[in-house]
Amino acid sequence: MLKYQQIANDIEKYIEDHALQQGTKLPVLETLIAQFQVSKSTITKALDLLERKGVIFQVRGSGIFVRRHKRKGYISLLSNQGFARDLEEFDLTSEIIELEVKKPTEEVALNLNMDLEEDVYYVKRVRFMNGKTLCLEESFYNKSLIPYLNHEIVKDSIFNYISDALGLKVGFSDIYLHVGTLTEEEAGFLQLKTGAPKLYVESIFHLTNGQPFDFSKVSYNYEQSQFFIQANGQLF
Amino acid sequence: MLKYQQIANDIEKYIEDHALQQGTKLPVLETLIAQFQVSKSTITKALDLLERKGVIFQVRGSGIFVRRHKRKGYISLLSNQGFARDLEEFDLTSEIIELEVKKPTEEVALNLNMDLEEDVYYVKRVRFMNGKTLCLEESFYNKSLIPYLNHEIVKDSIFNYISDALGLKVGFSDIYLHVGTLTEEEAGFLQLKTGAPKLYVESIFHLTNGQPFDFSKVSYNYEQSQFFIQANGQLF
């Protein structure tokens, strides 16, 4: 972890530990520089990270302020690390339905920017939160980037394995959301009724070098899942 | 519009006009500085903006690259400007169901951080895309920040009015998503069947100074709406 990331973590932890409310003013830049004994650019990078994460907001000429705490139990749609981190207070488990190496379909090859003759790891899992079904997930990993997966890895967090064991850095992702109804097969896995509403999410995850490594299709149990986004301004 | 925003727009337009594909390398920083005749920090700010918008990605020591174009017709969940901008190719209209000044409920007062004795503008609209129902929207505006709304304004883009006529700057937003089923009343407005699936979105929009000015509850027609998020990495 880089220095500015460590400082960002420290500041975030301070806000959480003291349950600071939205609008609470944080110390000015100069105070933070003196307190952490680092350069202005390091503090600036830490603050920008916290702003992107939705922890603080900065008002030019006025100061640095705490943002509202997100509601509990919501899954972040902006996390690029899988949702294990958002739901730390819950018991997350997985049941593996399928794990095999196969050739990509045209749709998968297109989304992973690979050839039809190359291999993908295909993973199909039902994920559970506190013993109740959370979602049905089908993921396709480009095997030339993720050369090895087994049941033990797939039962746990694949993203942790990718970053910790393979040393790969997860970068940006494209996420597409649709609302629809559950097919009979999906309903069976999710223990819901056929035709019940679902949130269906397709994601393409890239490494920091821009290579797409995971194309996933997830159908969520609508009774168990709720989502949040903390959006920053300044996009236009 | 600030200089760096103008440059970001120019670069984005260049990418669109030339239909540059994901992974296309853009000129190096020095070339862009020479081309736009501005400082390094202005170009850096323009590139950071484009990265946050999901237009490009930057690889340290390697260069600046184009990101995949988003699929057409998807509504951005990260736009803080209402969705009129995502759906420019469509004909968007509104039917006003209700527009009145009233006292906030406890829920509304809490989300807008205001007193129960203060006033809100309550706006209830059905929004249409190419003549089909897109969503049913209930919005509550803090009247001390948005002092005046009328039918003409509400028929069009309220966010354009807020930024152009009132000169207010829209900052960050908190967005909460749930999937559920339509009530009879909602189904009536959306011209769907009671019990059909819906995406239900609650948003709290803030000014750049951190004041919440709009709390909105939107139920989307699932047949008409699909959403995307272009997420950046580096959040952890």
Coordinates of C-alpha atoms in Angstrom, one line a residue, chain B residues 17 89 104 114 126 153 188 212 226:
Chain B
D17 CA -15.7 11.6 -34.2
E89 CA -30.9 10.6 -29.2
P104 CA -41.7 17.5 4.3
M114 CA -34.0 20.3 6.9
V126 CA -44.2 10.5 -15.5
I153 CA -39.8 24.4 -15.8
G188 CA -51.2 2.5 -13.8
P212 CA -28.7 18.4 -0.2
Q226 CA -31.2 -0.2 -18.8

